[in-house]
């Protein structure tokens, strides 16, 4: 038995397929050429520019200010212009005083920006020339002296300066992973990666029954003096690191902003490759 389709059926199938392809191509180009959004925009722009009210409104919006007049454009004016139709592009001198876009009604406040570190804020790179970091020598010496009080010698791990209620790592990481401020106290960020068993190196405070006891052990060991400043290859060159970087991979632990040490801040906290 011959199961092949007849020539007539094959011809009809080919014609239907060709017709579908042709209609698809025509519909594609017709949709590109006759876009409802573009036609409506052109019609609205033409109507606004051709009407006397539109020309008057356009002149009022594009008229430059002179003298001591404020060149800022209020939010209400922008909303009204958006409702009337497309507004002309502002001049460069007006952009700094204008608030546009979907967030123009947002009350700008840097305290409302949720960040992990303060150097991630926009004003760190886009400097408004009002928050320049200027470490002073007095704060620096006070911070170095406070750091030395918590260490047996320079380079030793610091002791824990507060009561330890839990000995698990989670209680330490909760504050010292990224650093937090609690009132006037600052929990500095860890200077090294997260390690298990923090109290193995960082000794907790002496228990109450032994705080008044003098249990110092005689020793002739003397640690190296802590550096107070770093040398530079030439004037204007970046300073060399005056201390070891072992267990101090996170430089912002001391040299960061609010979660660092006063007097040891750097002016470029957004940079990531210190070495």
Tab-separated table of N, CA and C in Angstrom, residues 58-177:
chain	number	residue	atom	x	y	z
A	58	UNK	N	6.579	76.335	27.763
A	58	UNK	CA	7.927	75.973	27.374
A	58	UNK	C	8.890	77.118	27.613
A	59	UNK	N	8.441	78.370	27.308
A	59	UNK	CA	9.306	79.517	27.534
A	59	UNK	C	9.572	79.710	29.026
A	60	UNK	N	8.535	79.487	29.846
A	60	UNK	CA	8.719	79.666	31.286
A	60	UNK	C	9.674	78.634	31.855
A	61	UNK	N	9.634	77.412	31.289
A	61	UNK	CA	10.489	76.367	31.832
A	61	UNK	C	11.909	76.459	31.334
A	62	UNK	N	12.146	77.072	30.200
A	62	UNK	CA	13.486	77.135	29.636
A	62	UNK	C	14.126	78.491	29.823
A	63	UNK	N	13.392	79.452	30.429
A	63	UNK	CA	13.956	80.780	30.590
A	63	UNK	C	15.052	80.738	31.652
A	64	UNK	N	16.286	81.106	31.350
A	64	UNK	CA	17.371	81.036	32.329
A	64	UNK	C	17.202	82.114	33.382
A	65	UNK	N	17.707	81.823	34.573
A	65	UNK	CA	17.670	82.769	35.676
A	65	UNK	C	18.934	83.614	35.662
A	66	UNK	N	18.854	84.766	36.232
A	66	UNK	CA	19.982	85.692	36.261
A	66	UNK	C	20.034	86.343	37.619
A	67	UNK	N	21.173	86.941	37.944
A	67	UNK	CA	21.344	87.644	39.190
A	67	UNK	C	21.436	86.673	40.339
A	68	UNK	N	20.768	87.048	41.441
A	68	UNK	CA	20.797	86.233	42.644
A	68	UNK	C	19.593	85.314	42.752
A	69	UNK	N	18.830	85.168	41.685
A	69	UNK	CA	17.655	84.316	41.737
A	69	UNK	C	18.065	82.855	41.825
A	70	UNK	N	17.241	82.105	42.524
A	70	UNK	CA	17.521	80.679	42.695
A	70	UNK	C	17.163	79.942	41.421
A	71	UNK	N	18.127	79.163	40.905
A	71	UNK	CA	17.903	78.438	39.655
A	71	UNK	C	17.359	77.046	39.883
A	72	UNK	N	17.051	76.711	41.108
A	72	UNK	CA	16.534	75.370	41.404
A	72	UNK	C	15.099	75.235	40.923
A	73	UNK	N	14.746	74.024	40.594
A	73	UNK	CA	13.398	73.699	40.139
A	73	UNK	C	12.751	72.868	41.220
A	74	UNK	N	11.634	73.317	41.743
A	74	UNK	CA	10.980	72.629	42.842
A	74	UNK	C	10.359	71.335	42.361
A	75	UNK	N	10.030	70.498	43.332
A	75	UNK	CA	9.422	69.202	42.999
A	75	UNK	C	8.039	69.382	42.409
A	76	UNK	N	7.286	70.381	42.924
A	76	UNK	CA	5.935	70.607	42.405
A	76	UNK	C	5.967	71.025	40.938
A	77	UNK	N	6.953	71.839	40.593
A	77	UNK	CA	7.060	72.263	39.192
A	77	UNK	C	7.393	71.065	38.305
A	78	UNK	N	8.280	70.185	38.797
A	78	UNK	CA	8.636	69.006	38.008
A	78	UNK	C	7.437	68.086	37.836
A	79	UNK	N	6.644	67.925	38.903
A	79	UNK	CA	5.458	67.079	38.786
A	79	UNK	C	4.453	67.673	37.813
A	80	UNK	N	4.279	69.001	37.850
A	80	UNK	CA	3.353	69.650	36.925
A	80	UNK	C	3.833	69.510	35.490
A	81	UNK	N	5.142	69.682	35.304
A	81	UNK	CA	5.677	69.547	33.951
A	81	UNK	C	5.552	68.132	33.439
A	82	UNK	N	5.724	67.166	34.333
A	82	UNK	CA	5.576	65.778	33.906
A	82	UNK	C	4.148	65.475	33.515
A	83	UNK	N	3.175	66.086	34.218
A	83	UNK	CA	1.781	65.845	33.877
A	83	UNK	C	1.409	66.499	32.554
A	84	UNK	N	1.999	67.673	32.255
A	84	UNK	CA	1.680	68.372	31.008
A	84	UNK	C	2.280	67.645	29.811
A	85	UNK	N	3.520	67.230	29.942
A	85	UNK	CA	4.176	66.561	28.832
A	85	UNK	C	5.670	66.525	29.037
A	86	UNK	N	6.425	66.048	28.056
A	86	UNK	CA	7.881	65.974	28.192
A	86	UNK	C	8.473	67.359	28.403
A	87	UNK	N	9.368	67.481	29.376
A	87	UNK	CA	10.005	68.758	29.659
A	87	UNK	C	11.379	68.798	28.990
A	88	UNK	N	11.877	69.972	28.690
A	88	UNK	CA	13.196	70.047	28.059
A	88	UNK	C	14.292	69.639	29.031
A	89	UNK	N	15.415	69.254	28.480
A	89	UNK	CA	16.537	68.852	29.324
A	89	UNK	C	17.079	70.056	30.078
A	90	UNK	N	17.414	69.892	31.363
A	90	UNK	CA	17.941	71.023	32.130
A	90	UNK	C	19.372	71.345	31.731
A	91	UNK	N	19.780	72.550	32.037
A	91	UNK	CA	21.152	72.945	31.803
A	91	UNK	C	22.048	72.338	32.880
A	92	UNK	N	23.334	72.294	32.580
A	92	UNK	CA	24.260	71.718	33.538
A	92	UNK	C	24.292	72.519	34.833
A	93	UNK	N	24.108	73.803	34.744
A	93	UNK	CA	24.118	74.635	35.946
A	93	UNK	C	22.910	74.373	36.841
A	94	UNK	N	21.857	73.792	36.301
A	94	UNK	CA	20.651	73.514	37.066
A	94	UNK	C	20.626	72.106	37.655
A	95	UNK	N	21.478	71.221	37.164
A	95	UNK	CA	21.399	69.830	37.584
A	95	UNK	C	21.739	69.642	39.059
A	96	UNK	N	22.626	70.454	39.606
A	96	UNK	CA	23.015	70.296	40.995
A	96	UNK	C	21.913	70.728	41.947
A	97	UNK	N	20.961	71.560	41.464
A	97	UNK	CA	19.864	72.024	42.306
A	97	UNK	C	18.565	71.280	42.034
A	98	UNK	N	18.565	70.368	41.076
A	98	UNK	CA	17.350	69.664	40.700
A	98	UNK	C	17.315	68.283	41.326
A	99	UNK	N	16.140	67.839	41.629
A	99	UNK	CA	15.895	66.476	42.076
A	99	UNK	C	14.911	65.841	41.112
A	100	UNK	N	15.355	64.856	40.375
A	100	UNK	CA	14.525	64.209	39.372
A	100	UNK	C	14.477	62.724	39.635
A	101	UNK	N	13.660	62.039	38.878
A	101	UNK	CA	13.574	60.595	38.993
A	101	UNK	C	12.547	60.150	40.009
A	102	UNK	N	12.390	58.850	40.163
A	102	UNK	CA	11.342	58.323	41.049
A	102	UNK	C	11.612	58.570	42.528
A	103	UNK	N	12.849	58.935	42.920
A	103	UNK	CA	13.169	59.149	44.335
A	103	UNK	C	13.292	60.620	44.679
A	104	UNK	N	12.718	61.511	43.856
A	104	UNK	CA	12.908	62.936	44.107
A	104	UNK	C	12.172	63.421	45.352
A	105	UNK	N	11.158	62.668	45.811
A	105	UNK	CA	10.444	63.057	47.019
A	105	UNK	C	11.050	62.442	48.269
A	106	UNK	N	12.114	61.662	48.143
A	106	UNK	CA	12.720	61.015	49.299
A	106	UNK	C	13.497	62.026	50.104
A	107	UNK	N	13.316	62.000	51.402
A	107	UNK	CA	14.033	62.898	52.295
A	107	UNK	C	15.465	62.399	52.428
A	108	UNK	N	16.406	63.115	51.823
A	108	UNK	CA	17.791	62.678	51.786
A	108	UNK	C	18.395	62.806	53.181
A	109	UNK	N	18.878	61.707	53.700
A	109	UNK	CA	19.529	61.695	55.011
A	109	UNK	C	20.507	60.546	55.029
A	110	UNK	N	21.771	60.839	55.299
A	110	UNK	CA	22.793	59.797	55.247
A	110	UNK	C	22.592	58.783	56.366
A	111	UNK	N	21.882	59.188	57.461
A	111	UNK	CA	21.629	58.243	58.536
A	111	UNK	C	20.651	57.155	58.119
A	112	UNK	N	19.829	57.411	57.085
A	112	UNK	CA	18.855	56.435	56.645
A	112	UNK	C	19.452	55.393	55.706
A	113	UNK	N	20.678	55.592	55.252
A	113	UNK	CA	21.302	54.653	54.333
A	113	UNK	C	21.887	53.504	55.143
A	114	UNK	N	21.401	52.287	54.893
A	114	UNK	CA	21.884	51.121	55.627
A	114	UNK	C	23.149	50.616	54.956
A	115	UNK	N	24.248	50.696	55.681
A	115	UNK	CA	25.519	50.237	55.130
A	115	UNK	C	26.237	49.410	56.179
A	116	UNK	N	27.181	48.633	55.719
A	116	UNK	CA	27.987	47.831	56.630
A	116	UNK	C	29.170	48.639	57.124
A	117	UNK	N	29.823	49.329	56.219
A	117	UNK	CA	30.940	50.188	56.582
A	117	UNK	C	30.640	51.601	56.110
A	118	UNK	N	31.156	52.565	56.830
A	118	UNK	CA	30.874	53.938	56.443
A	118	UNK	C	31.593	54.329	55.165
A	119	UNK	N	32.674	53.615	54.794
A	119	UNK	CA	33.380	53.986	53.569
A	119	UNK	C	32.620	53.566	52.323
A	120	UNK	N	31.534	52.801	52.473
A	120	UNK	CA	30.728	52.431	51.322
A	120	UNK	C	29.738	53.526	50.943
A	121	UNK	N	29.625	54.557	51.743
A	121	UNK	CA	28.681	55.617	51.435
A	121	UNK	C	29.187	56.437	50.247
A	122	UNK	N	28.261	57.061	49.577
A	122	UNK	CA	28.597	57.776	48.349
A	122	UNK	C	29.570	58.914	48.610
A	123	UNK	N	29.440	59.588	49.764
A	123	UNK	CA	30.247	60.784	49.999
A	123	UNK	C	31.713	60.455	50.200
A	124	UNK	N	32.060	59.174	50.345
A	124	UNK	CA	33.462	58.846	50.509
A	124	UNK	C	34.225	59.063	49.207
A	125	UNK	N	33.629	58.643	48.095
A	125	UNK	CA	34.266	58.864	46.791
A	125	UNK	C	33.848	60.206	46.194
A	126	UNK	N	32.562	60.502	46.243
A	126	UNK	CA	32.055	61.766	45.729
A	126	UNK	C	32.151	62.795	46.845
A	127	UNK	N	33.346	63.309	47.039
A	127	UNK	CA	33.680	64.126	48.195
A	127	UNK	C	32.935	65.451	48.157
A	128	UNK	N	32.106	65.757	49.183
A	128	UNK	CA	31.454	67.066	49.228
A	128	UNK	C	32.344	68.137	49.834
A	129	UNK	N	33.607	67.797	50.130
A	129	UNK	CA	34.584	68.744	50.705
A	129	UNK	C	34.144	69.223	52.080
A	130	UNK	N	33.398	68.409	52.799
A	130	UNK	CA	32.986	68.779	54.148
A	130	UNK	C	33.325	67.701	55.166
A	131	UNK	N	33.716	66.505	54.719
A	131	UNK	CA	33.987	65.407	55.636
A	131	UNK	C	35.386	64.839	55.418
A	132	UNK	N	36.334	65.688	55.250
A	132	UNK	CA	37.702	65.219	55.057
A	132	UNK	C	38.258	64.663	56.372
A	133	UNK	N	38.969	63.551	56.278
A	133	UNK	CA	39.547	62.919	57.452
A	133	UNK	C	40.865	63.606	57.762
A	134	UNK	N	40.989	64.049	58.994
A	134	UNK	CA	42.228	64.712	59.416
A	134	UNK	C	42.713	64.163	60.734
A	135	UNK	N	43.392	63.001	60.767
A	135	UNK	CA	43.882	62.442	62.034
A	135	UNK	C	44.863	63.395	62.711
A	136	UNK	N	44.751	63.481	64.021
A	136	UNK	CA	45.689	64.325	64.756
A	136	UNK	C	46.604	63.463	65.610
A	137	UNK	N	47.749	64.000	65.941
A	137	UNK	CA	48.779	63.243	66.634
A	137	UNK	C	48.364	62.894	68.059
A	138	UNK	N	47.602	63.741	68.732
A	138	UNK	CA	47.203	63.471	70.103
A	138	UNK	C	46.286	62.258	70.192
A	139	UNK	N	45.276	62.191	69.312
A	139	UNK	CA	44.392	61.017	69.301
A	139	UNK	C	45.157	59.752	68.945
A	140	UNK	N	46.126	59.893	68.079
A	140	UNK	CA	46.919	58.735	67.678
A	140	UNK	C	47.706	58.169	68.849
A	141	UNK	N	48.377	59.026	69.621
A	141	UNK	CA	49.157	58.557	70.760
A	141	UNK	C	48.261	57.970	71.843
A	142	UNK	N	47.074	58.553	72.051
A	142	UNK	CA	46.152	58.008	73.044
A	142	UNK	C	45.651	56.632	72.631
A	143	UNK	N	45.377	56.444	71.340
A	143	UNK	CA	44.927	55.138	70.864
A	143	UNK	C	46.026	54.098	70.989
A	144	UNK	N	47.258	54.468	70.677
A	144	UNK	CA	48.374	53.524	70.807
A	144	UNK	C	48.595	53.133	72.258
A	145	UNK	N	48.444	54.109	73.173
A	145	UNK	CA	48.612	53.793	74.591
A	145	UNK	C	47.509	52.866	75.091
A	146	UNK	N	46.288	53.072	74.637
A	146	UNK	CA	45.186	52.197	75.046
A	146	UNK	C	45.351	50.801	74.484
A	147	UNK	N	45.838	50.699	73.266
A	147	UNK	CA	46.090	49.377	72.683
A	147	UNK	C	47.188	48.654	73.452
A	148	UNK	N	48.213	49.382	73.894
A	148	UNK	CA	49.316	48.752	74.613
A	148	UNK	C	48.884	48.227	75.985
A	149	UNK	N	47.907	48.870	76.606
A	149	UNK	CA	47.442	48.416	77.911
A	149	UNK	C	46.760	47.057	77.835
A	150	UNK	N	46.267	46.683	76.679
A	150	UNK	CA	45.540	45.418	76.533
A	150	UNK	C	46.423	44.292	76.024
A	151	UNK	N	47.713	44.516	75.948
A	151	UNK	CA	48.620	43.513	75.401
A	151	UNK	C	49.797	43.290	76.333
A	152	UNK	N	50.234	42.042	76.432
A	152	UNK	CA	51.399	41.736	77.253
A	152	UNK	C	52.662	42.343	76.664
A	153	UNK	N	52.725	42.433	75.365
A	153	UNK	CA	53.838	43.057	74.653
A	153	UNK	C	53.363	43.421	73.263
A	154	UNK	N	54.138	44.189	72.570
A	154	UNK	CA	53.760	44.623	71.229
A	154	UNK	C	53.683	43.421	70.292
A	155	UNK	N	52.524	43.245	69.676
A	155	UNK	CA	52.303	42.112	68.786
A	155	UNK	C	51.534	40.980	69.427
A	156	UNK	N	51.346	41.002	70.749
A	156	UNK	CA	50.583	39.955	71.423
A	156	UNK	C	49.094	40.177	71.200
A	157	UNK	N	48.305	39.113	71.274
A	157	UNK	CA	46.846	39.289	71.127
A	157	UNK	C	46.301	40.076	72.314
A	158	UNK	N	45.351	40.974	72.084
A	158	UNK	CA	44.808	41.764	73.193
A	158	UNK	C	43.916	40.924	74.096
A	159	UNK	N	43.907	41.298	75.376
A	159	UNK	CA	42.991	40.651	76.307
A	159	UNK	C	41.590	41.212	76.089
A	160	UNK	N	40.595	40.524	76.606
A	160	UNK	CA	39.208	40.972	76.464
A	160	UNK	C	38.923	41.991	77.557
A	161	UNK	N	38.583	43.222	77.230
A	161	UNK	CA	38.428	44.265	78.253
A	161	UNK	C	37.046	44.308	78.903
A	162	UNK	N	36.212	43.316	78.672
A	162	UNK	CA	34.866	43.309	79.252
A	162	UNK	C	34.539	41.902	79.723
A	163	UNK	N	33.452	41.804	80.457
A	163	UNK	CA	33.029	40.500	80.974
A	163	UNK	C	32.622	39.584	79.835
A	164	UNK	N	32.912	38.298	79.993
A	164	UNK	CA	32.580	37.292	78.986
A	164	UNK	C	31.540	36.367	79.583
A	165	UNK	N	30.325	36.453	79.064
A	165	UNK	CA	29.247	35.619	79.582
A	165	UNK	C	29.178	34.271	78.878
A	166	UNK	N	29.569	34.264	77.606
A	166	UNK	CA	29.546	33.027	76.842
A	166	UNK	C	30.911	32.832	76.206
A	167	UNK	N	31.339	31.599	76.156
A	167	UNK	CA	32.664	31.298	75.613
A	167	UNK	C	32.621	30.819	74.170
A	168	UNK	N	31.436	30.784	73.555
A	168	UNK	CA	31.370	30.341	72.171
A	168	UNK	C	31.746	31.493	71.238
A	169	UNK	N	32.104	31.145	70.016
A	169	UNK	CA	32.575	32.144	69.062
A	169	UNK	C	31.459	33.069	68.596
A	170	UNK	N	30.213	32.596	68.617
A	170	UNK	CA	29.114	33.411	68.098
A	170	UNK	C	28.953	34.702	68.882
A	171	UNK	N	29.164	34.664	70.196
A	171	UNK	CA	29.020	35.869	70.998
A	171	UNK	C	30.089	36.899	70.655
A	172	UNK	N	31.271	36.459	70.262
A	172	UNK	CA	32.345	37.394	69.878
A	172	UNK	C	32.118	37.950	68.480
A	173	UNK	N	31.717	37.072	67.572
A	173	UNK	CA	31.534	37.486	66.182
A	173	UNK	C	30.367	38.436	66.038
A	174	UNK	N	29.380	38.347	66.936
A	174	UNK	CA	28.210	39.204	66.839
A	174	UNK	C	28.584	40.677	66.810
A	175	UNK	N	29.640	41.056	67.527
A	175	UNK	CA	30.064	42.466	67.552
A	175	UNK	C	31.350	42.701	66.774
A	176	UNK	N	32.282	41.782	66.847
A	176	UNK	CA	33.615	42.025	66.309
A	176	UNK	C	33.812	41.509	64.882
A	177	UNK	N	32.775	40.962	64.284
A	177	UNK	CA	32.925	40.507	62.897
A	177	UNK	C	33.077	41.699	61.962
